[in-house]
Amino acid sequence: SYHQASATPGEEDYEGTQKGAELTQKWLTLSAVMADFDVILLQEVPGSEKLLEERMSTFAAMLQLATPASVEWTALPSEKSGKDGKVVGPGAECHVCFVKAPVQLRSFGTLRKAGATLLDYAPLQVVLHDPRFEDPADRDYVVTSVHMPPAPRVDARDSQIAALLRSYSAPDTSEYRMQMPWGPSKEAKLAPVHLIAGDFNTFPGSEEYKMAASGFVNKIPKNAATTVGNKHYDNVLVNTHADERFLIGGGILQLKGATEESKAVMSDHWPVFVEIVEVKKVGRDR
């Protein structure tokens, strides 16, 4: 159990050194790939204060090893949350976000409810600003990390996905998207990109969730496996306005070292990602 994993008594008798070294090497290899990205989201990070700090600092150090010394990473966790609003002990977990300079972290929060619906594994939300994009309207992002209930709790999963998408995009409910406008706002001079990413434990584009009606498109195809067991659990949703304004491509990092047997020590999920590319606008001479 994760709450026992940091126990130190008898550590000198620990016999898993070789397996630990092998797993560490896999994480170092993965972090070298992940360091090329600008924003990384992790779900299901144990909420135990000691373990949370250990996991965050270890992965941050691995990322920094694969990043030029002049480039800094910022890391932050969500508040702890679990089934039925649990906030302490086993089952209380965190989302963690890593942001690489020059991307700037403007604000963040933990979303515990969507309307009247309690979100079990409360999503982490961050507002980011990327000064590298040429058009000032293209520089702001709201990113939400999700972990929805698993298939055995299908009713809770379905109601929470539907409530989040519905509440997030409603024009009069900006509290579910970090007080940022849903569409382009001339008053605020903002046209933020909205992304909802992570483990949905199902395909979030299914009809009952009304994803398209809520103004989102999925970037990982419905029939694409995102786990070792050939299940589709993970996706990245992007608001339609952003999808029409940028080139946004999705992808899956199919980890060769992951097997059915590896579930006991590591996730069987493959990382999913999107790449957002600014395009030259029609009618502009430059």
PDB file of C-alpha atoms in Angstrom:
ATOM      1  CA  SER A   1       0.000   0.000   0.000  1.00  0.00           C
ATOM      2  CA  TYR A   2       1.255   3.448  -0.835  1.00  0.00           C
ATOM      3  CA  HIS A   3       0.903   4.691   2.761  1.00  0.00           C
ATOM      4  CA  GLN A   4       3.384   2.005   3.824  1.00  0.00           C
ATOM      5  CA  ALA A   5       5.780   2.414   0.919  1.00  0.00           C
ATOM      6  CA  SER A   6       7.979   4.960   2.682  1.00  0.00           C
ATOM      7  CA  ALA A   7       8.581   2.835   5.759  1.00  0.00           C
ATOM      8  CA  THR A   8      12.279   2.787   6.661  1.00  0.00           C
ATOM      9  CA  PRO A   9      12.677   0.190   9.475  1.00  0.00           C
ATOM     10  CA  GLY A  10      14.751  -2.735   8.243  1.00  0.00           C
ATOM     11  CA  GLU A  11      15.668  -0.899   5.067  1.00  0.00           C
ATOM     12  CA  GLU A  12      19.129  -2.466   5.166  1.00  0.00           C
ATOM     13  CA  ASP A  13      17.482  -5.851   4.579  1.00  0.00           C
ATOM     14  CA  TYR A  14      15.575  -4.679   1.515  1.00  0.00           C
ATOM     15  CA  GLU A  15      16.027  -7.178  -1.314  1.00  0.00           C
ATOM     16  CA  GLY A  16      14.378  -5.321  -4.196  1.00  0.00           C
ATOM     17  CA  THR A  17      17.405  -3.252  -5.136  1.00  0.00           C
ATOM     18  CA  GLN A  18      17.805  -4.675  -8.636  1.00  0.00           C
ATOM     19  CA  LYS A  19      14.115  -4.268  -9.488  1.00  0.00           C
ATOM     20  CA  GLY A  20      14.205  -0.774  -8.040  1.00  0.00           C
ATOM     21  CA  ALA A  21      17.223   0.083 -10.166  1.00  0.00           C
ATOM     22  CA  GLU A  22      15.526  -1.258 -13.280  1.00  0.00           C
ATOM     23  CA  LEU A  23      12.374   0.729 -12.604  1.00  0.00           C
ATOM     24  CA  THR A  24      14.391   3.874 -11.941  1.00  0.00           C
ATOM     25  CA  GLN A  25      16.170   3.412 -15.260  1.00  0.00           C
ATOM     26  CA  LYS A  26      12.816   3.159 -17.023  1.00  0.00           C
ATOM     27  CA  TRP A  27      11.690   6.403 -15.388  1.00  0.00           C
ATOM     28  CA  LEU A  28      14.942   8.118 -16.364  1.00  0.00           C
ATOM     29  CA  THR A  29      14.415   7.025 -19.954  1.00  0.00           C
ATOM     30  CA  LEU A  30      10.816   8.208 -19.912  1.00  0.00           C
ATOM     31  CA  SER A  31      11.692  11.526 -18.300  1.00  0.00           C
ATOM     32  CA  ALA A  32      14.269  12.175 -21.026  1.00  0.00           C
ATOM     33  CA  VAL A  33      11.419  11.950 -23.548  1.00  0.00           C
ATOM     34  CA  MET A  34       8.955  13.879 -21.399  1.00  0.00           C
ATOM     35  CA  ALA A  35      11.429  16.721 -20.891  1.00  0.00           C
ATOM     36  CA  ASP A  36      10.825  17.757 -24.499  1.00  0.00           C
ATOM     37  CA  PHE A  37       7.248  18.712 -23.594  1.00  0.00           C
ATOM     38  CA  ASP A  38       6.258  22.035 -22.061  1.00  0.00           C
ATOM     39  CA  VAL A  39       3.534  20.848 -19.672  1.00  0.00           C
ATOM     40  CA  ILE A  40       3.199  17.430 -18.021  1.00  0.00           C
ATOM     41  CA  LEU A  41       0.209  16.171 -16.041  1.00  0.00           C
ATOM     42  CA  LEU A  42       0.323  13.181 -13.706  1.00  0.00           C
ATOM     43  CA  GLN A  43      -2.765  11.552 -12.201  1.00  0.00           C
ATOM     44  CA  GLU A  44      -3.154   9.202  -9.221  1.00  0.00           C
ATOM     45  CA  VAL A  45      -0.152  10.501  -7.319  1.00  0.00           C
ATOM     46  CA  PRO A  46      -0.457   9.318  -3.668  1.00  0.00           C
ATOM     47  CA  GLY A  47      -1.746  12.059  -1.375  1.00  0.00           C
ATOM     48  CA  SER A  48       0.463  11.072   1.555  1.00  0.00           C
ATOM     49  CA  GLU A  49       2.510  14.209   2.273  1.00  0.00           C
ATOM     50  CA  LYS A  50       5.819  12.328   2.396  1.00  0.00           C
ATOM     51  CA  LEU A  51       5.167  10.271  -0.718  1.00  0.00           C
ATOM     52  CA  LEU A  52       3.784  13.231  -2.636  1.00  0.00           C
ATOM     53  CA  GLU A  53       6.926  15.237  -1.912  1.00  0.00           C
ATOM     54  CA  GLU A  54       9.172  12.277  -2.751  1.00  0.00           C
ATOM     55  CA  ARG A  55       7.443  11.530  -6.057  1.00  0.00           C
ATOM     56  CA  MET A  56       7.329  15.169  -7.140  1.00  0.00           C
ATOM     57  CA  SER A  57      10.941  15.942  -6.241  1.00  0.00           C
ATOM     58  CA  THR A  58      12.262  12.728  -7.789  1.00  0.00           C
ATOM     59  CA  PHE A  59      10.488  13.230 -11.106  1.00  0.00           C
ATOM     60  CA  ALA A  60      11.383  16.937 -11.129  1.00  0.00           C
ATOM     61  CA  ALA A  61      15.050  15.993 -10.662  1.00  0.00           C
ATOM     62  CA  MET A  62      14.820  13.483 -13.513  1.00  0.00           C
ATOM     63  CA  LEU A  63      13.273  16.108 -15.795  1.00  0.00           C
ATOM     64  CA  GLN A  64      15.953  18.607 -14.868  1.00  0.00           C
ATOM     65  CA  LEU A  65      18.673  16.084 -15.751  1.00  0.00           C
ATOM     66  CA  ALA A  66      17.291  15.983 -19.289  1.00  0.00           C
ATOM     67  CA  THR A  67      16.816  19.768 -19.528  1.00  0.00           C
ATOM     68  CA  PRO A  68      19.423  22.521 -20.058  1.00  0.00           C
ATOM     69  CA  ALA A  69      20.518  23.964 -16.713  1.00  0.00           C
ATOM     70  CA  SER A  70      19.262  27.398 -17.732  1.00  0.00           C
ATOM     71  CA  VAL A  71      15.671  26.130 -18.128  1.00  0.00           C
ATOM     72  CA  GLU A  72      13.589  25.702 -14.986  1.00  0.00           C
ATOM     73  CA  TRP A  73      10.597  23.496 -14.201  1.00  0.00           C
ATOM     74  CA  THR A  74       7.756  24.488 -11.877  1.00  0.00           C
ATOM     75  CA  ALA A  75       5.745  21.742 -10.158  1.00  0.00           C
ATOM     76  CA  LEU A  76       2.531  21.921  -8.185  1.00  0.00           C
ATOM     77  CA  PRO A  77      -0.042  19.416  -6.868  1.00  0.00           C
ATOM     78  CA  SER A  78      -3.790  19.595  -6.564  1.00  0.00           C
ATOM     79  CA  GLU A  79      -5.512  19.333  -3.216  1.00  0.00           C
ATOM     80  CA  LYS A  80      -6.002  15.732  -2.078  1.00  0.00           C
ATOM     81  CA  SER A  81      -9.230  14.021  -3.105  1.00  0.00           C
ATOM     82  CA  GLY A  82     -10.756  10.574  -3.497  1.00  0.00           C
ATOM     83  CA  LYS A  83     -13.996   8.635  -3.763  1.00  0.00           C
ATOM     84  CA  ASP A  84     -16.954  10.426  -2.158  1.00  0.00           C
ATOM     85  CA  GLY A  85     -14.809  13.444  -1.362  1.00  0.00           C
ATOM     86  CA  LYS A  86     -12.222  11.609   0.758  1.00  0.00           C
ATOM     87  CA  VAL A  87      -9.257  13.860   1.563  1.00  0.00           C
ATOM     88  CA  VAL A  88      -7.037  11.786   3.887  1.00  0.00           C
ATOM     89  CA  GLY A  89      -5.533   8.303   4.002  1.00  0.00           C
ATOM     90  CA  PRO A  90      -5.330   5.619   1.312  1.00  0.00           C
ATOM     91  CA  GLY A  91      -7.437   6.530  -1.702  1.00  0.00           C
ATOM     92  CA  ALA A  92      -6.836  10.267  -1.359  1.00  0.00           C
ATOM     93  CA  GLU A  93      -4.740  11.213  -4.359  1.00  0.00           C
ATOM     94  CA  CYS A  94      -3.378  14.255  -6.157  1.00  0.00           C
ATOM     95  CA  HIS A  95      -2.909  15.503  -9.671  1.00  0.00           C
ATOM     96  CA  VAL A  96       0.510  17.048 -10.325  1.00  0.00           C
ATOM     97  CA  CYS A  97       1.460  19.523 -13.051  1.00  0.00           C
ATOM     98  CA  PHE A  98       5.001  20.269 -14.246  1.00  0.00           C
ATOM     99  CA  VAL A  99       5.518  23.445 -16.309  1.00  0.00           C
ATOM    100  CA  LYS A 100       8.729  24.228 -18.209  1.00  0.00           C
ATOM    101  CA  ALA A 101       9.976  27.770 -18.770  1.00  0.00           C
ATOM    102  CA  PRO A 102       9.326  29.968 -20.647  1.00  0.00           C
ATOM    103  CA  VAL A 103       5.702  28.851 -20.176  1.00  0.00           C
ATOM    104  CA  GLN A 104       4.358  30.814 -17.207  1.00  0.00           C
ATOM    105  CA  LEU A 105       2.007  29.561 -14.501  1.00  0.00           C
ATOM    106  CA  ARG A 106      -0.521  32.346 -13.934  1.00  0.00           C
ATOM    107  CA  SER A 107      -2.976  30.687 -11.509  1.00  0.00           C
ATOM    108  CA  PHE A 108      -4.199  27.289 -10.344  1.00  0.00           C
ATOM    109  CA  GLY A 109      -6.944  25.602  -8.352  1.00  0.00           C
ATOM    110  CA  THR A 110      -8.665  22.326  -7.498  1.00  0.00           C
ATOM    111  CA  LEU A 111     -12.186  21.819  -8.865  1.00  0.00           C
ATOM    112  CA  ARG A 112     -14.242  19.782  -6.383  1.00  0.00           C
ATOM    113  CA  LYS A 113     -17.709  20.141  -7.906  1.00  0.00           C
ATOM    114  CA  ALA A 114     -19.294  20.642 -11.322  1.00  0.00           C
ATOM    115  CA  GLY A 115     -22.679  22.134 -10.646  1.00  0.00           C
ATOM    116  CA  ALA A 116     -24.205  19.938  -7.959  1.00  0.00           C
ATOM    117  CA  THR A 117     -22.025  16.939  -8.896  1.00  0.00           C
ATOM    118  CA  LEU A 118     -19.106  16.068  -6.624  1.00  0.00           C
ATOM    119  CA  LEU A 119     -15.951  15.177  -8.564  1.00  0.00           C
ATOM    120  CA  ASP A 120     -14.316  12.269  -6.735  1.00  0.00           C
ATOM    121  CA  TYR A 121     -10.728  12.824  -7.823  1.00  0.00           C
ATOM    122  CA  ALA A 122     -10.943  16.590  -7.889  1.00  0.00           C
ATOM    123  CA  PRO A 123      -9.281  17.931 -11.075  1.00  0.00           C
ATOM    124  CA  LEU A 124      -6.284  20.232 -10.959  1.00  0.00           C
ATOM    125  CA  GLN A 125      -6.722  23.342 -13.109  1.00  0.00           C
ATOM    126  CA  VAL A 126      -3.931  25.665 -14.228  1.00  0.00           C
ATOM    127  CA  VAL A 127      -3.902  28.869 -16.250  1.00  0.00           C
ATOM    128  CA  LEU A 128      -0.791  29.100 -18.402  1.00  0.00           C
ATOM    129  CA  HIS A 129       0.732  31.825 -20.578  1.00  0.00           C
ATOM    130  CA  ASP A 130       3.148  31.052 -23.412  1.00  0.00           C
ATOM    131  CA  PRO A 131       4.960  34.205 -24.595  1.00  0.00           C
ATOM    132  CA  ARG A 132       6.508  32.378 -27.561  1.00  0.00           C
ATOM    133  CA  PHE A 133       3.352  32.587 -29.682  1.00  0.00           C
ATOM    134  CA  GLU A 134       3.405  35.546 -32.045  1.00  0.00           C
ATOM    135  CA  ASP A 135      -0.253  36.555 -31.743  1.00  0.00           C
ATOM    136  CA  PRO A 136      -1.062  37.779 -28.202  1.00  0.00           C
ATOM    137  CA  ALA A 137      -4.496  36.135 -28.518  1.00  0.00           C
ATOM    138  CA  ASP A 138      -2.799  32.744 -28.856  1.00  0.00           C
ATOM    139  CA  ARG A 139      -0.836  32.785 -25.609  1.00  0.00           C
ATOM    140  CA  ASP A 140      -3.289  31.767 -22.862  1.00  0.00           C
ATOM    141  CA  TYR A 141      -4.350  28.263 -21.839  1.00  0.00           C
ATOM    142  CA  VAL A 142      -6.553  26.631 -19.243  1.00  0.00           C
ATOM    143  CA  VAL A 143      -5.488  23.029 -18.615  1.00  0.00           C
ATOM    144  CA  THR A 144      -7.554  20.628 -16.497  1.00  0.00           C
ATOM    145  CA  SER A 145      -6.188  17.262 -15.307  1.00  0.00           C
ATOM    146  CA  VAL A 146      -8.875  14.612 -14.725  1.00  0.00           C
ATOM    147  CA  HIS A 147      -9.157  11.123 -13.272  1.00  0.00           C
ATOM    148  CA  MET A 148     -12.707   9.808 -13.527  1.00  0.00           C
ATOM    149  CA  PRO A 149     -14.128   6.848 -11.540  1.00  0.00           C
ATOM    150  CA  PRO A 150     -13.357   3.384 -12.972  1.00  0.00           C
ATOM    151  CA  ALA A 151     -15.757   1.131 -14.894  1.00  0.00           C
ATOM    152  CA  PRO A 152     -17.162  -0.645 -11.790  1.00  0.00           C
ATOM    153  CA  ARG A 153     -18.585   2.745 -10.793  1.00  0.00           C
ATOM    154  CA  VAL A 154     -20.020   3.483 -14.217  1.00  0.00           C
ATOM    155  CA  ASP A 155     -22.899   5.668 -12.971  1.00  0.00           C
ATOM    156  CA  ALA A 156     -20.555   7.940 -11.026  1.00  0.00           C
ATOM    157  CA  ARG A 157     -18.133   8.084 -13.945  1.00  0.00           C
ATOM    158  CA  ASP A 158     -20.800   8.973 -16.492  1.00  0.00           C
ATOM    159  CA  SER A 159     -22.483  11.601 -14.349  1.00  0.00           C
ATOM    160  CA  GLN A 160     -19.179  13.264 -13.472  1.00  0.00           C
ATOM    161  CA  ILE A 161     -17.920  13.419 -17.067  1.00  0.00           C
ATOM    162  CA  ALA A 162     -21.222  14.846 -18.312  1.00  0.00           C
ATOM    163  CA  ALA A 163     -21.431  17.372 -15.477  1.00  0.00           C
ATOM    164  CA  LEU A 164     -17.863  18.575 -15.979  1.00  0.00           C
ATOM    165  CA  LEU A 165     -18.213  19.113 -19.731  1.00  0.00           C
ATOM    166  CA  ARG A 166     -21.619  20.751 -19.390  1.00  0.00           C
ATOM    167  CA  SER A 167     -20.620  23.068 -16.557  1.00  0.00           C
ATOM    168  CA  TYR A 168     -17.216  23.920 -17.976  1.00  0.00           C
ATOM    169  CA  SER A 169     -18.483  25.324 -21.269  1.00  0.00           C
ATOM    170  CA  ALA A 170     -21.666  27.039 -20.103  1.00  0.00           C
ATOM    171  CA  PRO A 171     -21.309  30.770 -20.829  1.00  0.00           C
ATOM    172  CA  ASP A 172     -22.401  31.847 -17.329  1.00  0.00           C
ATOM    173  CA  THR A 173     -20.255  29.414 -15.298  1.00  0.00           C
ATOM    174  CA  SER A 174     -16.691  30.680 -15.638  1.00  0.00           C
ATOM    175  CA  GLU A 175     -15.880  29.394 -12.128  1.00  0.00           C
ATOM    176  CA  TYR A 176     -15.450  25.939 -13.681  1.00  0.00           C
ATOM    177  CA  ARG A 177     -12.742  27.198 -16.067  1.00  0.00           C
ATOM    178  CA  MET A 178     -10.655  29.412 -13.772  1.00  0.00           C
ATOM    179  CA  GLN A 179     -12.721  32.530 -14.524  1.00  0.00           C
ATOM    180  CA  MET A 180     -11.492  32.561 -18.108  1.00  0.00           C
ATOM    181  CA  PRO A 181     -13.760  33.293 -21.104  1.00  0.00           C
ATOM    182  CA  TRP A 182     -15.053  30.311 -23.046  1.00  0.00           C
ATOM    183  CA  GLY A 183     -14.803  31.988 -26.442  1.00  0.00           C
ATOM    184  CA  PRO A 184     -12.808  34.966 -27.717  1.00  0.00           C
ATOM    185  CA  SER A 185     -13.394  38.019 -25.535  1.00  0.00           C
ATOM    186  CA  LYS A 186     -12.774  41.450 -27.034  1.00  0.00           C
ATOM    187  CA  GLU A 187     -13.261  43.049 -23.626  1.00  0.00           C
ATOM    188  CA  ALA A 188     -10.637  40.897 -21.916  1.00  0.00           C
ATOM    189  CA  LYS A 189      -8.536  40.625 -25.088  1.00  0.00           C
ATOM    190  CA  LEU A 190      -8.348  36.887 -24.495  1.00  0.00           C
ATOM    191  CA  ALA A 191      -9.100  33.812 -26.583  1.00  0.00           C
ATOM    192  CA  PRO A 192      -7.836  31.027 -24.318  1.00  0.00           C
ATOM    193  CA  VAL A 193      -7.267  27.437 -25.346  1.00  0.00           C
ATOM    194  CA  HIS A 194      -9.157  25.035 -23.077  1.00  0.00           C
ATOM    195  CA  LEU A 195      -7.815  21.498 -22.597  1.00  0.00           C
ATOM    196  CA  ILE A 196      -9.206  18.710 -20.417  1.00  0.00           C
ATOM    197  CA  ALA A 197      -6.732  15.835 -20.249  1.00  0.00           C
ATOM    198  CA  GLY A 198      -6.154  12.612 -18.382  1.00  0.00           C
ATOM    199  CA  ASP A 199      -7.811   9.348 -17.415  1.00  0.00           C
ATOM    200  CA  PHE A 200     -11.518   9.352 -18.285  1.00  0.00           C
ATOM    201  CA  ASN A 201     -11.752   5.564 -17.816  1.00  0.00           C
ATOM    202  CA  THR A 202     -13.801   5.533 -21.024  1.00  0.00           C
ATOM    203  CA  PHE A 203     -14.036   7.335 -24.364  1.00  0.00           C
ATOM    204  CA  PRO A 204     -15.268  10.844 -23.422  1.00  0.00           C
ATOM    205  CA  GLY A 205     -16.793  11.444 -26.855  1.00  0.00           C
ATOM    206  CA  SER A 206     -19.602   8.938 -26.328  1.00  0.00           C
ATOM    207  CA  GLU A 207     -23.054  10.310 -27.024  1.00  0.00           C
ATOM    208  CA  GLU A 208     -24.226  10.355 -23.402  1.00  0.00           C
ATOM    209  CA  TYR A 209     -21.553  12.908 -22.421  1.00  0.00           C
ATOM    210  CA  LYS A 210     -22.559  15.449 -25.100  1.00  0.00           C
ATOM    211  CA  MET A 211     -18.914  16.352 -25.667  1.00  0.00           C
ATOM    212  CA  ALA A 212     -19.482  17.973 -29.067  1.00  0.00           C
ATOM    213  CA  ALA A 213     -22.547  19.843 -27.846  1.00  0.00           C
ATOM    214  CA  SER A 214     -20.428  21.199 -25.006  1.00  0.00           C
ATOM    215  CA  GLY A 215     -17.931  22.561 -27.544  1.00  0.00           C
ATOM    216  CA  PHE A 216     -15.079  20.058 -27.293  1.00  0.00           C
ATOM    217  CA  VAL A 217     -13.313  17.739 -29.712  1.00  0.00           C
ATOM    218  CA  ASN A 218     -11.251  14.689 -28.741  1.00  0.00           C
ATOM    219  CA  LYS A 219      -7.684  14.439 -30.008  1.00  0.00           C
ATOM    220  CA  ILE A 220      -7.176  10.703 -29.337  1.00  0.00           C
ATOM    221  CA  PRO A 221      -9.384   8.570 -31.651  1.00  0.00           C
ATOM    222  CA  LYS A 222     -12.128   6.433 -30.132  1.00  0.00           C
ATOM    223  CA  ASN A 223     -10.623   3.128 -31.234  1.00  0.00           C
ATOM    224  CA  ALA A 224      -7.066   3.931 -30.158  1.00  0.00           C
ATOM    225  CA  ALA A 225      -5.825   1.839 -27.223  1.00  0.00           C
ATOM    226  CA  THR A 226      -4.224   3.892 -24.465  1.00  0.00           C
ATOM    227  CA  THR A 227      -3.333   1.006 -22.118  1.00  0.00           C
ATOM    228  CA  VAL A 228      -1.297  -2.186 -22.231  1.00  0.00           C
ATOM    229  CA  GLY A 229      -4.571  -4.126 -22.067  1.00  0.00           C
ATOM    230  CA  ASN A 230      -5.862  -2.423 -25.245  1.00  0.00           C
ATOM    231  CA  LYS A 231      -8.418  -0.267 -23.453  1.00  0.00           C
ATOM    232  CA  HIS A 232      -9.316   3.325 -24.304  1.00  0.00           C
ATOM    233  CA  TYR A 233      -9.176   5.293 -21.066  1.00  0.00           C
ATOM    234  CA  ASP A 234      -7.110   8.406 -21.739  1.00  0.00           C
ATOM    235  CA  ASN A 235      -7.731  11.424 -23.920  1.00  0.00           C
ATOM    236  CA  VAL A 236      -7.186  15.132 -24.430  1.00  0.00           C
ATOM    237  CA  LEU A 237     -10.209  17.313 -25.158  1.00  0.00           C
ATOM    238  CA  VAL A 238      -9.749  20.717 -26.785  1.00  0.00           C
ATOM    239  CA  ASN A 239     -12.335  23.442 -27.218  1.00  0.00           C
ATOM    240  CA  THR A 240     -13.622  23.683 -30.779  1.00  0.00           C
ATOM    241  CA  HIS A 241     -12.621  27.323 -31.198  1.00  0.00           C
ATOM    242  CA  ALA A 242      -8.977  26.492 -30.441  1.00  0.00           C
ATOM    243  CA  ASP A 243      -9.095  23.442 -32.694  1.00  0.00           C
ATOM    244  CA  GLU A 244     -10.140  25.715 -35.562  1.00  0.00           C
ATOM    245  CA  ARG A 245      -7.431  28.295 -34.791  1.00  0.00           C
ATOM    246  CA  PHE A 246      -4.370  26.078 -34.316  1.00  0.00           C
ATOM    247  CA  LEU A 247      -2.891  22.903 -35.717  1.00  0.00           C
ATOM    248  CA  ILE A 248      -3.472  20.494 -32.812  1.00  0.00           C
ATOM    249  CA  GLY A 249      -2.337  16.914 -33.174  1.00  0.00           C
ATOM    250  CA  GLY A 250      -2.708  14.123 -30.640  1.00  0.00           C
ATOM    251  CA  GLY A 251      -0.455  11.181 -29.923  1.00  0.00           C
ATOM    252  CA  ILE A 252       0.213   8.189 -27.675  1.00  0.00           C
ATOM    253  CA  LEU A 253       3.586   7.191 -26.227  1.00  0.00           C
ATOM    254  CA  GLN A 254       3.407   3.395 -26.454  1.00  0.00           C
ATOM    255  CA  LEU A 255       5.908   2.334 -23.812  1.00  0.00           C
ATOM    256  CA  LYS A 256       7.728  -0.829 -24.860  1.00  0.00           C
ATOM    257  CA  GLY A 257       8.668  -1.767 -21.305  1.00  0.00           C
ATOM    258  CA  ALA A 258       5.071  -1.872 -20.088  1.00  0.00           C
ATOM    259  CA  THR A 259       3.472  -5.308 -19.892  1.00  0.00           C
ATOM    260  CA  GLU A 260       0.453  -6.879 -18.221  1.00  0.00           C
ATOM    261  CA  GLU A 261       2.820  -8.151 -15.514  1.00  0.00           C
ATOM    262  CA  SER A 262       4.143  -4.640 -14.861  1.00  0.00           C
ATOM    263  CA  LYS A 263       0.805  -3.480 -13.427  1.00  0.00           C
ATOM    264  CA  ALA A 264       1.954  -4.498  -9.961  1.00  0.00           C
ATOM    265  CA  VAL A 265       4.706  -1.864  -9.883  1.00  0.00           C
ATOM    266  CA  MET A 266       3.706   0.747 -12.456  1.00  0.00           C
ATOM    267  CA  SER A 267       0.738   2.065 -14.405  1.00  0.00           C
ATOM    268  CA  ASP A 268      -0.519   0.138 -17.421  1.00  0.00           C
ATOM    269  CA  HIS A 269      -1.571   3.431 -19.048  1.00  0.00           C
ATOM    270  CA  TRP A 270       0.423   4.917 -21.899  1.00  0.00           C
ATOM    271  CA  PRO A 271       0.967   8.699 -21.816  1.00  0.00           C
ATOM    272  CA  VAL A 272      -1.150  10.670 -24.285  1.00  0.00           C
ATOM    273  CA  PHE A 273      -0.246  14.107 -25.569  1.00  0.00           C
ATOM    274  CA  VAL A 274      -1.127  16.975 -27.880  1.00  0.00           C
ATOM    275  CA  GLU A 275       1.083  19.382 -29.783  1.00  0.00           C
ATOM    276  CA  ILE A 276      -0.305  22.869 -30.410  1.00  0.00           C
ATOM    277  CA  VAL A 277       1.173  24.769 -33.358  1.00  0.00           C
ATOM    278  CA  GLU A 278       0.438  28.417 -34.154  1.00  0.00           C
ATOM    279  CA  VAL A 279      -0.414  29.042 -37.800  1.00  0.00           C
ATOM    280  CA  LYS A 280      -0.142  32.078 -40.007  1.00  0.00           C
ATOM    281  CA  LYS A 281      -3.593  33.627 -40.287  1.00  0.00           C
ATOM    282  CA  VAL A 282      -5.373  34.141 -43.611  1.00  0.00           C
ATOM    283  CA  GLY A 283      -5.193  37.682 -44.919  1.00  0.00           C
ATOM    284  CA  ARG A 284      -2.007  38.664 -43.123  1.00  0.00           C
ATOM    285  CA  ASP A 285       1.057  39.730 -45.072  1.00  0.00           C
ATOM    286  CA  ARG A 286       3.503  38.546 -42.404  1.00  0.00           C
TER     287      ARG A 286
END
